[in-house]
Amino acid sequence: MGTDTLRTDAADGADGRRREQRGWYFYDWACSVYSTSVLTVFLGPYLTSVAESAADGDGYVHPLGIPVRAGSFFAYSVSLSVIVAVLVMPLVGAAADRSGRKKPLLAAAAYTGAAATTGMFFLDGDRYLLGGLLLVVANAAQSVAMMLYNSYLPQIAPPEERDEVSSRGWAFGYAAGALVLIANLVLYTAHDSFGLSESAAVRICLASAGLWWGAFALIPLRRLRDRGTPARQSAATGWKQLAATIRDMRRHPLTLAFLLAYLVYNDGIQTVITQASVYGSEELDLGQSTLIVAVLLVQVLAVVGALALGRLARTYGAKRTILGSLVAWTLTLAAGYFLPAGAPVWFFVLAAGIGLVLGGSQALSRSLFSHLVPPGKEAEYFSAYELSDRGMSWLGPLLFGLTYQLTGSYRDAIISLVAFFVLGFVLLARVPVRRAIGDAGNPVPERI
């Protein structure tokens, strides 16, 4: 349907496209609460405390007989969840392109993740293994769902709209995260008034993220449309399809070059998102309420940052804007190493810096990649993108956990992440994106 592959029937018109875009935004609204309340705020410190209550005299737990420092268990669980996602996403991406029906697969992944998150209400006492299992299931399901969700972008927005549409999606997500965090803050700080223990308040906050995810996922599932045509011949297995995808991507080396750069710098971003609360609670001696306020600040400023960087991209192009955000990431993270313990004001300053670049760097990366996808291979290529996004983001958490296990210092762990942003900047700067878009068979926007 044309080299641009907008994939929206002409008869639909602008109104139909806008309606579908608004529905698309609401999946970010639905699932971002999991990323914010569960991964970023509550689960890291809480699961660490549960593991510590189950630890032996030397501070180790022994899942499957393997000695693991209790403080590293959460980071290792995140890394394992990403490996599971690596194994599942190629199968789902190939099935989506093969069948032409992404929406049922999106629903299955979303509600699997929502159910696992809701089940975190039962994470108490010393049930650290239950917590690790639910985290692995929820995080892997979110990765699969986001891969399918992202693959709708080139179908619902023409090239000149994608930076703005992608940025609005991220802004919706961060707005939802901020709204729910306010409710979490009220419940957590006033848990005695509600007749709840601190543990019960945390578990309610965790479970409510799953209920929110499941409820608001209904909106995009009603509005998004499947457009593909099922393959007539018998389809190859998912892994054969993955091999075919990799062979096909070798014909687009500049798309691969972008994915490599994104893999590197996004690994740093994802690790900061999942480990910041552990760093704040364990290394900086900050209370849970302080962490909630800091992450709430990130959510509010991430909305502003996502929209602001989207506007900057219209003037300077997405690539230059992303490169600028990576410089800001590097400076902010390096400053985090020197934060004094017990000083929430400086932690808030750090949170503000992260918030301003977080949403924009991710939203613009997603929209830039959408220009590099060959027509007709959206889910297949976004499966590879999601492998780079969440699926390959296991190295950062693994390095973070290993560094702490070996040194006992979260400061040493956090400073190692600077390398991801520096190397990612160098790799992205070398990608000629205009030529990459043309090589993929898509029209090159006036400014990119």
GROMACS .gro file of C-alpha atoms in nm:
model
  448
    1MET     CA    1   0.000   0.000   0.000
    2GLY     CA    2   0.270   0.249  -0.101
    3THR     CA    3   0.629   0.283   0.008
    4ASP     CA    4   0.537   0.489   0.312
    5THR     CA    5   0.309   0.214   0.438
    6LEU     CA    6   0.082   0.437   0.642
    7ARG     CA    7  -0.151   0.134   0.639
    8THR     CA    8  -0.460   0.338   0.706
    9ASP     CA    9  -0.728   0.309   0.441
   10ALA     CA   10  -0.781   0.638   0.262
   11ALA     CA   11  -1.154   0.615   0.330
   12ASP     CA   12  -1.091   0.634   0.703
   13GLY     CA   13  -0.991   1.000   0.681
   14ALA     CA   14  -0.818   1.214   0.938
   15ASP     CA   15  -1.094   1.172   1.197
   16GLY     CA   16  -1.063   0.794   1.200
   17ARG     CA   17  -0.687   0.818   1.228
   18ARG     CA   18  -0.707   1.063   1.518
   19ARG     CA   19  -0.955   0.838   1.700
   20GLU     CA   20  -0.723   0.542   1.663
   21GLN     CA   21  -0.426   0.748   1.778
   22ARG     CA   22  -0.614   0.853   2.091
   23GLY     CA   23  -0.691   0.490   2.164
   24TRP     CA   24  -0.324   0.404   2.109
   25TYR     CA   25  -0.217   0.665   2.366
   26PHE     CA   26  -0.424   0.491   2.631
   27TYR     CA   27  -0.210   0.179   2.633
   28ASP     CA   28   0.077   0.393   2.760
   29TRP     CA   29  -0.172   0.531   3.014
   30ALA     CA   30  -0.259   0.175   3.117
   31CYS     CA   31   0.078   0.004   3.146
   32SER     CA   32   0.308   0.288   3.253
   33VAL     CA   33   0.169   0.267   3.606
   34TYR     CA   34   0.335  -0.074   3.629
   35SER     CA   35   0.668   0.074   3.526
   36THR     CA   36   0.632   0.362   3.769
   37SER     CA   37   0.468   0.227   4.084
   38VAL     CA   38   0.599  -0.130   4.064
   39LEU     CA   39   0.938  -0.131   3.895
   40THR     CA   40   1.060   0.217   3.980
   41VAL     CA   41   0.921   0.283   4.328
   42PHE     CA   42   0.790  -0.002   4.537
   43LEU     CA   43   0.904  -0.343   4.423
   44GLY     CA   44   1.281  -0.292   4.432
   45PRO     CA   45   1.308  -0.184   4.798
   46TYR     CA   46   1.020  -0.408   4.910
   47LEU     CA   47   1.143  -0.725   4.740
   48THR     CA   48   1.492  -0.651   4.870
   49SER     CA   49   1.352  -0.629   5.225
   50VAL     CA   50   1.161  -0.956   5.177
   51ALA     CA   51   1.479  -1.124   5.051
   52GLU     CA   52   1.673  -0.985   5.345
   53SER     CA   53   1.418  -1.132   5.587
   54ALA     CA   54   1.478  -1.473   5.425
   55ALA     CA   55   1.858  -1.437   5.414
   56ASP     CA   56   2.103  -1.640   5.617
   57GLY     CA   57   2.344  -1.494   5.869
   58ASP     CA   58   2.579  -1.380   5.594
   59GLY     CA   59   2.308  -1.191   5.407
   60TYR     CA   60   2.257  -1.447   5.129
   61VAL     CA   61   1.947  -1.618   4.994
   62HIS     CA   62   1.976  -1.945   4.802
   63PRO     CA   63   1.729  -1.970   4.510
   64LEU     CA   64   1.780  -2.312   4.348
   65GLY     CA   65   2.077  -2.358   4.578
   66ILE     CA   66   2.264  -2.060   4.429
   67PRO     CA   67   2.410  -1.818   4.685
   68VAL     CA   68   2.283  -1.466   4.605
   69ARG     CA   69   2.336  -1.156   4.815
   70ALA     CA   70   1.988  -1.041   4.919
   71GLY     CA   71   2.060  -0.690   4.794
   72SER     CA   72   2.126  -0.824   4.443
   73PHE     CA   73   1.817  -1.045   4.414
   74PHE     CA   74   1.593  -0.778   4.261
   75ALA     CA   75   1.849  -0.680   3.997
   76TYR     CA   76   1.904  -1.045   3.903
   77SER     CA   77   1.527  -1.100   3.879
   78VAL     CA   78   1.494  -0.807   3.640
   79SER     CA   79   1.777  -0.948   3.430
   80LEU     CA   80   1.610  -1.293   3.420
   81SER     CA   81   1.278  -1.140   3.317
   82VAL     CA   82   1.447  -0.976   3.022
   83ILE     CA   83   1.603  -1.305   2.913
   84VAL     CA   84   1.257  -1.467   2.921
   85ALA     CA   85   1.127  -1.182   2.706
   86VAL     CA   86   1.410  -1.242   2.458
   87LEU     CA   87   1.288  -1.599   2.412
   88VAL     CA   88   0.919  -1.509   2.375
   89MET     CA   89   0.913  -1.187   2.172
   90PRO     CA   90   1.043  -1.326   1.841
   91LEU     CA   91   0.774  -1.595   1.849
   92VAL     CA   92   0.497  -1.344   1.917
   93GLY     CA   93   0.625  -1.090   1.665
   94ALA     CA   94   0.643  -1.350   1.391
   95ALA     CA   95   0.293  -1.478   1.479
   96ALA     CA   96   0.153  -1.123   1.465
   97ASP     CA   97   0.291  -1.055   1.117
   98ARG     CA   98   0.201  -1.403   0.997
   99SER     CA   99  -0.161  -1.395   1.112
  100GLY     CA  100  -0.229  -1.026   1.060
  101ARG     CA  101  -0.394  -1.018   1.404
  102LYS     CA  102  -0.189  -0.829   1.659
  103LYS     CA  103  -0.474  -0.722   1.885
  104PRO     CA  104  -0.555  -1.064   2.040
  105LEU     CA  105  -0.186  -1.115   2.113
  106LEU     CA  106  -0.165  -0.768   2.267
  107ALA     CA  107  -0.463  -0.852   2.488
  108ALA     CA  108  -0.309  -1.181   2.603
  109ALA     CA  109   0.024  -1.022   2.693
  110ALA     CA  110  -0.136  -0.724   2.866
  111TYR     CA  111  -0.367  -0.930   3.086
  112THR     CA  112  -0.095  -1.181   3.173
  113GLY     CA  113   0.117  -0.893   3.299
  114ALA     CA  114  -0.174  -0.728   3.476
  115ALA     CA  115  -0.267  -1.054   3.654
  116ALA     CA  116   0.091  -1.115   3.771
  117THR     CA  117   0.114  -0.758   3.900
  118THR     CA  118  -0.216  -0.788   4.086
  119GLY     CA  119  -0.085  -1.111   4.240
  120MET     CA  120   0.193  -0.913   4.410
  121PHE     CA  121  -0.060  -0.838   4.683
  122PHE     CA  122   0.032  -1.181   4.824
  123LEU     CA  123   0.404  -1.097   4.846
  124ASP     CA  124   0.470  -1.081   5.220
  125GLY     CA  125   0.683  -1.237   5.491
  126ASP     CA  126   0.982  -1.413   5.337
  127ARG     CA  127   0.822  -1.504   5.002
  128TYR     CA  128   1.104  -1.362   4.795
  129LEU     CA  129   1.082  -1.647   4.541
  130LEU     CA  130   0.714  -1.564   4.476
  131GLY     CA  131   0.811  -1.202   4.426
  132GLY     CA  132   1.087  -1.297   4.183
  133LEU     CA  133   0.850  -1.522   3.986
  134LEU     CA  134   0.575  -1.258   3.960
  135LEU     CA  135   0.832  -0.998   3.855
  136VAL     CA  136   0.967  -1.224   3.580
  137VAL     CA  137   0.617  -1.295   3.443
  138ALA     CA  138   0.495  -0.934   3.464
  139ASN     CA  139   0.808  -0.779   3.317
  140ALA     CA  140   0.832  -1.029   3.031
  141ALA     CA  141   0.462  -0.983   2.951
  142GLN     CA  142   0.502  -0.607   2.949
  143SER     CA  143   0.792  -0.635   2.704
  144VAL     CA  144   0.586  -0.853   2.468
  145ALA     CA  145   0.287  -0.620   2.491
  146MET     CA  146   0.499  -0.311   2.428
  147MET     CA  147   0.652  -0.472   2.120
  148LEU     CA  148   0.304  -0.522   1.973
  149TYR     CA  149   0.187  -0.178   2.086
  150ASN     CA  150   0.488  -0.003   1.931
  151SER     CA  151   0.436  -0.183   1.600
  152TYR     CA  152   0.106   0.004   1.554
  153LEU     CA  153   0.287   0.341   1.530
  154PRO     CA  154   0.369   0.333   1.156
  155GLN     CA  155   0.014   0.213   1.088
  156ILE     CA  156  -0.166   0.497   1.266
  157ALA     CA  157   0.061   0.796   1.192
  158PRO     CA  158   0.221   0.924   0.870
  159PRO     CA  159   0.593   1.010   0.886
  160GLU     CA  160   0.541   1.379   0.958
  161GLU     CA  161   0.325   1.299   1.265
  162ARG     CA  162   0.524   1.019   1.427
  163ASP     CA  163   0.752   1.224   1.653
  164GLU     CA  164   0.451   1.409   1.792
  165VAL     CA  165   0.229   1.100   1.824
  166SER     CA  166   0.503   0.895   1.991
  167SER     CA  167   0.583   1.180   2.232
  168ARG     CA  168   0.215   1.217   2.323
  169GLY     CA  169   0.199   0.846   2.400
  170TRP     CA  170   0.489   0.876   2.642
  171ALA     CA  171   0.332   1.190   2.793
  172PHE     CA  172   0.006   1.001   2.854
  173GLY     CA  173   0.203   0.728   3.029
  174TYR     CA  174   0.391   0.962   3.256
  175ALA     CA  175   0.074   1.155   3.339
  176ALA     CA  176  -0.092   0.831   3.449
  177GLY     CA  177   0.215   0.737   3.651
  178ALA     CA  178   0.205   1.073   3.831
  179LEU     CA  179  -0.167   1.047   3.904
  180VAL     CA  180  -0.141   0.701   4.057
  181LEU     CA  181   0.174   0.791   4.250
  182ILE     CA  182  -0.016   1.071   4.422
  183ALA     CA  183  -0.273   0.816   4.538
  184ASN     CA  184   0.010   0.580   4.640
  185LEU     CA  185   0.177   0.859   4.840
  186VAL     CA  186  -0.146   0.934   5.029
  187LEU     CA  187  -0.206   0.566   5.107
  188TYR     CA  188   0.152   0.494   5.208
  189THR     CA  189   0.212   0.798   5.427
  190ALA     CA  190  -0.127   0.768   5.599
  191HIS     CA  191  -0.143   0.389   5.619
  192ASP     CA  192  -0.197   0.397   5.995
  193SER     CA  193  -0.505   0.614   5.944
  194PHE     CA  194  -0.644   0.351   5.709
  195GLY     CA  195  -0.573   0.074   5.960
  196LEU     CA  196  -0.301  -0.076   5.741
  197SER     CA  197   0.051  -0.188   5.814
  198GLU     CA  198   0.333  -0.047   5.602
  199SER     CA  199   0.369  -0.382   5.427
  200ALA     CA  200  -0.003  -0.400   5.349
  201ALA     CA  201   0.002  -0.047   5.207
  202VAL     CA  202   0.291  -0.135   4.975
  203ARG     CA  203   0.119  -0.455   4.859
  204ILE     CA  204  -0.202  -0.263   4.784
  205CYS     CA  205  -0.002  -0.012   4.580
  206LEU     CA  206   0.159  -0.297   4.385
  207ALA     CA  207  -0.170  -0.476   4.318
  208SER     CA  208  -0.354  -0.156   4.221
  209ALA     CA  209  -0.107  -0.106   3.936
  210GLY     CA  210  -0.218  -0.440   3.792
  211LEU     CA  211  -0.586  -0.350   3.822
  212TRP     CA  212  -0.524  -0.013   3.655
  213TRP     CA  213  -0.330  -0.184   3.373
  214GLY     CA  214  -0.610  -0.430   3.304
  215ALA     CA  215  -0.891  -0.174   3.321
  216PHE     CA  216  -0.747   0.089   3.087
  217ALA     CA  217  -0.610  -0.166   2.838
  218LEU     CA  218  -0.971  -0.206   2.727
  219ILE     CA  219  -0.963   0.133   2.551
  220PRO     CA  220  -0.685   0.061   2.298
  221LEU     CA  221  -0.817  -0.291   2.249
  222ARG     CA  222  -1.149  -0.140   2.139
  223ARG     CA  223  -1.006   0.130   1.912
  224LEU     CA  224  -0.701  -0.021   1.742
  225ARG     CA  225  -0.764  -0.214   1.419
  226ASP     CA  226  -0.590  -0.517   1.271
  227ARG     CA  227  -0.504  -0.458   0.907
  228GLY     CA  228  -0.290  -0.754   0.804
  229THR     CA  229  -0.391  -1.049   0.588
  230PRO     CA  230  -0.319  -1.400   0.723
  231ALA     CA  231  -0.056  -1.597   0.532
  232ARG     CA  232  -0.209  -1.862   0.308
  233GLN     CA  233   0.082  -2.100   0.321
  234SER     CA  234   0.179  -2.286   0.636
  235ALA     CA  235   0.395  -2.057   0.844
  236ALA     CA  236   0.741  -2.134   0.969
  237THR     CA  237   0.806  -2.159   1.337
  238GLY     CA  238   0.877  -1.842   1.529
  239TRP     CA  239   1.246  -1.917   1.551
  240LYS     CA  240   1.270  -1.981   1.177
  241GLN     CA  241   1.091  -1.653   1.126
  242LEU     CA  242   1.338  -1.482   1.359
  243ALA     CA  243   1.626  -1.623   1.155
  244ALA     CA  244   1.457  -1.492   0.841
  245THR     CA  245   1.411  -1.152   1.008
  246ILE     CA  246   1.779  -1.137   1.097
  247ARG     CA  247   1.875  -1.228   0.741
  248ASP     CA  248   1.639  -0.962   0.611
  249MET     CA  249   1.780  -0.701   0.852
  250ARG     CA  250   2.126  -0.770   0.716
  251ARG     CA  251   1.999  -0.613   0.395
  252HIS     CA  252   1.943  -0.295   0.597
  253PRO     CA  253   2.274  -0.248   0.781
  254LEU     CA  254   2.198   0.111   0.878
  255THR     CA  255   1.880  -0.001   1.056
  256LEU     CA  256   2.093  -0.253   1.242
  257ALA     CA  257   2.345   0.019   1.326
  258PHE     CA  258   2.068   0.226   1.485
  259LEU     CA  259   1.946  -0.076   1.681
  260LEU     CA  260   2.297  -0.136   1.815
  261ALA     CA  261   2.326   0.223   1.933
  262TYR     CA  262   1.979   0.206   2.089
  263LEU     CA  263   2.059  -0.127   2.256
  264VAL     CA  264   2.355   0.033   2.432
  265TYR     CA  265   2.212   0.362   2.555
  266ASN     CA  266   1.869   0.220   2.634
  267ASP     CA  267   2.030  -0.049   2.850
  268GLY     CA  268   2.155   0.236   3.066
  269ILE     CA  269   1.813   0.404   3.072
  270GLN     CA  270   1.629   0.086   3.169
  271THR     CA  271   1.878   0.008   3.445
  272VAL     CA  272   1.843   0.356   3.595
  273ILE     CA  273   1.463   0.318   3.589
  274THR     CA  274   1.465  -0.016   3.772
  275GLN     CA  275   1.750   0.043   4.015
  276ALA     CA  276   1.714   0.411   4.116
  277SER     CA  277   1.484   0.339   4.409
  278VAL     CA  278   1.717   0.069   4.542
  279TYR     CA  279   2.008   0.314   4.515
  280GLY     CA  280   1.807   0.580   4.699
  281SER     CA  281   1.688   0.354   4.979
  282GLU     CA  282   1.996   0.139   5.036
  283GLU     CA  283   2.286   0.375   4.955
  284LEU     CA  284   2.140   0.720   5.027
  285ASP     CA  285   1.929   0.614   5.329
  286LEU     CA  286   1.614   0.779   5.192
  287GLY     CA  287   1.269   0.677   5.312
  288GLN     CA  288   0.994   0.534   5.094
  289SER     CA  289   0.796   0.859   5.104
  290THR     CA  290   1.097   1.051   4.973
  291LEU     CA  291   1.137   0.802   4.690
  292ILE     CA  292   0.770   0.833   4.597
  293VAL     CA  293   0.793   1.213   4.585
  294ALA     CA  294   1.112   1.191   4.375
  295VAL     CA  295   0.955   0.953   4.124
  296LEU     CA  296   0.641   1.168   4.118
  297LEU     CA  297   0.865   1.460   4.024
  298VAL     CA  298   1.015   1.246   3.747
  299GLN     CA  299   0.667   1.166   3.614
  300VAL     CA  300   0.554   1.528   3.604
  301LEU     CA  301   0.871   1.654   3.440
  302ALA     CA  302   0.879   1.356   3.202
  303VAL     CA  303   0.546   1.474   3.056
  304VAL     CA  304   0.695   1.818   3.001
  305GLY     CA  305   1.020   1.671   2.873
  306ALA     CA  306   0.854   1.432   2.629
  307LEU     CA  307   0.647   1.711   2.474
  308ALA     CA  308   0.936   1.961   2.478
  309LEU     CA  309   1.182   1.722   2.313
  310GLY     CA  310   0.913   1.636   2.058
  311ARG     CA  311   0.898   2.006   1.967
  312LEU     CA  312   1.276   2.033   1.958
  313ALA     CA  313   1.283   1.740   1.717
  314ARG     CA  314   1.066   1.937   1.476
  315THR     CA  315   1.331   2.210   1.470
  316TYR     CA  316   1.656   2.020   1.505
  317GLY     CA  317   1.558   1.668   1.400
  318ALA     CA  318   1.507   1.355   1.611
  319LYS     CA  319   1.866   1.235   1.587
  320ARG     CA  320   2.023   1.557   1.715
  321THR     CA  321   1.767   1.584   1.992
  322ILE     CA  322   1.836   1.227   2.108
  323LEU     CA  323   2.210   1.294   2.105
  324GLY     CA  324   2.154   1.600   2.323
  325SER     CA  325   1.948   1.393   2.566
  326LEU     CA  326   2.230   1.139   2.596
  327VAL     CA  327   2.470   1.416   2.698
  328ALA     CA  328   2.220   1.520   2.966
  329TRP     CA  329   2.185   1.158   3.081
  330THR     CA  330   2.563   1.127   3.118
  331LEU     CA  331   2.598   1.445   3.324
  332THR     CA  332   2.299   1.363   3.544
  333LEU     CA  333   2.410   1.010   3.619
  334ALA     CA  334   2.767   1.113   3.691
  335ALA     CA  335   2.634   1.368   3.940
  336GLY     CA  336   2.432   1.091   4.106
  337TYR     CA  337   2.753   0.917   4.215
  338PHE     CA  338   2.841   1.212   4.439
  339LEU     CA  339   2.503   1.257   4.605
  340PRO     CA  340   2.537   1.273   4.985
  341ALA     CA  341   2.341   1.024   5.195
  342GLY     CA  342   2.039   1.150   5.383
  343ALA     CA  343   1.997   1.460   5.161
  344PRO     CA  344   1.661   1.436   4.984
  345VAL     CA  345   1.688   1.781   4.823
  346TRP     CA  346   1.982   1.674   4.606
  347PHE     CA  347   1.803   1.351   4.518
  348PHE     CA  348   1.509   1.562   4.400
  349VAL     CA  349   1.746   1.767   4.181
  350LEU     CA  350   1.876   1.444   4.030
  351ALA     CA  351   1.519   1.322   3.975
  352ALA     CA  352   1.435   1.647   3.796
  353GLY     CA  353   1.727   1.600   3.558
  354ILE     CA  354   1.621   1.244   3.481
  355GLY     CA  355   1.259   1.342   3.429
  356LEU     CA  356   1.337   1.610   3.172
  357VAL     CA  357   1.523   1.369   2.941
  358LEU     CA  358   1.356   1.035   3.017
  359GLY     CA  359   1.036   1.051   2.816
  360GLY     CA  360   1.178   1.242   2.522
  361SER     CA  361   1.477   1.019   2.463
  362GLN     CA  362   1.257   0.709   2.457
  363ALA     CA  363   0.971   0.859   2.254
  364LEU     CA  364   1.199   0.999   1.984
  365SER     CA  365   1.394   0.673   1.962
  366ARG     CA  366   1.067   0.488   1.896
  367SER     CA  367   0.950   0.733   1.630
  368LEU     CA  368   1.292   0.743   1.461
  369PHE     CA  369   1.301   0.365   1.437
  370SER     CA  370   0.952   0.361   1.282
  371HIS     CA  371   1.104   0.535   0.978
  372LEU     CA  372   1.363   0.259   0.943
  373VAL     CA  373   1.113  -0.031   0.920
  374PRO     CA  374   1.059  -0.178   0.570
  375PRO     CA  375   0.693  -0.165   0.463
  376GLY     CA  376   0.488  -0.466   0.576
  377LYS     CA  377   0.727  -0.585   0.848
  378GLU     CA  378   0.621  -0.372   1.144
  379ALA     CA  379   0.565  -0.636   1.416
  380GLU     CA  380   0.863  -0.837   1.296
  381TYR     CA  381   1.102  -0.540   1.312
  382PHE     CA  382   0.950  -0.397   1.628
  383SER     CA  383   1.012  -0.737   1.785
  384ALA     CA  384   1.382  -0.674   1.718
  385TYR     CA  385   1.340  -0.318   1.849
  386GLU     CA  386   1.179  -0.445   2.168
  387LEU     CA  387   1.467  -0.690   2.208
  388SER     CA  388   1.688  -0.381   2.206
  389ASP     CA  389   1.446  -0.189   2.429
  390ARG     CA  390   1.358  -0.428   2.710
  391GLY     CA  391   1.462  -0.760   2.566
  392MET     CA  392   1.834  -0.690   2.557
  393SER     CA  393   1.838  -0.468   2.865
  394TRP     CA  394   1.969  -0.746   3.085
  395LEU     CA  395   2.335  -0.643   3.084
  396GLY     CA  396   2.285  -0.325   3.286
  397PRO     CA  397   2.090  -0.486   3.574
  398LEU     CA  398   2.327  -0.784   3.569
  399LEU     CA  399   2.630  -0.555   3.586
  400PHE     CA  400   2.462  -0.349   3.858
  401GLY     CA  401   2.389  -0.661   4.065
  402LEU     CA  402   2.735  -0.813   4.013
  403THR     CA  403   2.909  -0.488   4.103
  404TYR     CA  404   2.716  -0.466   4.427
  405GLN     CA  405   2.773  -0.834   4.501
  406LEU     CA  406   3.149  -0.791   4.457
  407THR     CA  407   3.196  -0.448   4.618
  408GLY     CA  408   2.897  -0.403   4.850
  409SER     CA  409   2.865  -0.045   4.717
  410TYR     CA  410   2.573   0.084   4.515
  411ARG     CA  411   2.779   0.391   4.423
  412ASP     CA  412   3.023   0.173   4.235
  413ALA     CA  413   2.728   0.007   4.064
  414ILE     CA  414   2.565   0.335   3.956
  415ILE     CA  415   2.879   0.494   3.811
  416SER     CA  416   2.935   0.199   3.578
  417LEU     CA  417   2.619   0.294   3.387
  418VAL     CA  418   2.777   0.612   3.246
  419ALA     CA  419   2.959   0.398   2.990
  420PHE     CA  420   2.628   0.295   2.830
  421PHE     CA  421   2.538   0.655   2.748
  422VAL     CA  422   2.882   0.755   2.623
  423LEU     CA  423   2.914   0.454   2.393
  424GLY     CA  424   2.553   0.489   2.277
  425PHE     CA  425   2.618   0.852   2.182
  426VAL     CA  426   2.920   0.758   1.973
  427LEU     CA  427   2.736   0.478   1.792
  428LEU     CA  428   2.424   0.686   1.718
  429ALA     CA  429   2.629   0.981   1.593
  430ARG     CA  430   2.777   0.754   1.325
  431VAL     CA  431   2.436   0.649   1.180
  432PRO     CA  432   2.333   0.845   0.864
  433VAL     CA  433   1.961   0.832   0.937
  434ARG     CA  434   1.841   1.000   0.616
  435ARG     CA  435   2.016   0.738   0.406
  436ALA     CA  436   1.892   0.464   0.642
  437ILE     CA  437   1.529   0.572   0.587
  438GLY     CA  438   1.570   0.572   0.211
  439ASP     CA  439   1.739   0.231   0.216
  440ALA     CA  440   1.441   0.091   0.411
  441GLY     CA  441   1.209   0.198   0.127
  442ASN     CA  442   1.040   0.486   0.310
  443PRO     CA  443   1.011   0.856   0.216
  444VAL     CA  444   1.258   1.078   0.401
  445PRO     CA  445   1.092   1.352   0.610
  446GLU     CA  446   1.207   1.709   0.557
  447ARG     CA  447   1.370   1.712   0.900
  448ILE     CA  448   1.490   1.397   1.080
   0.00000   0.00000   0.00000
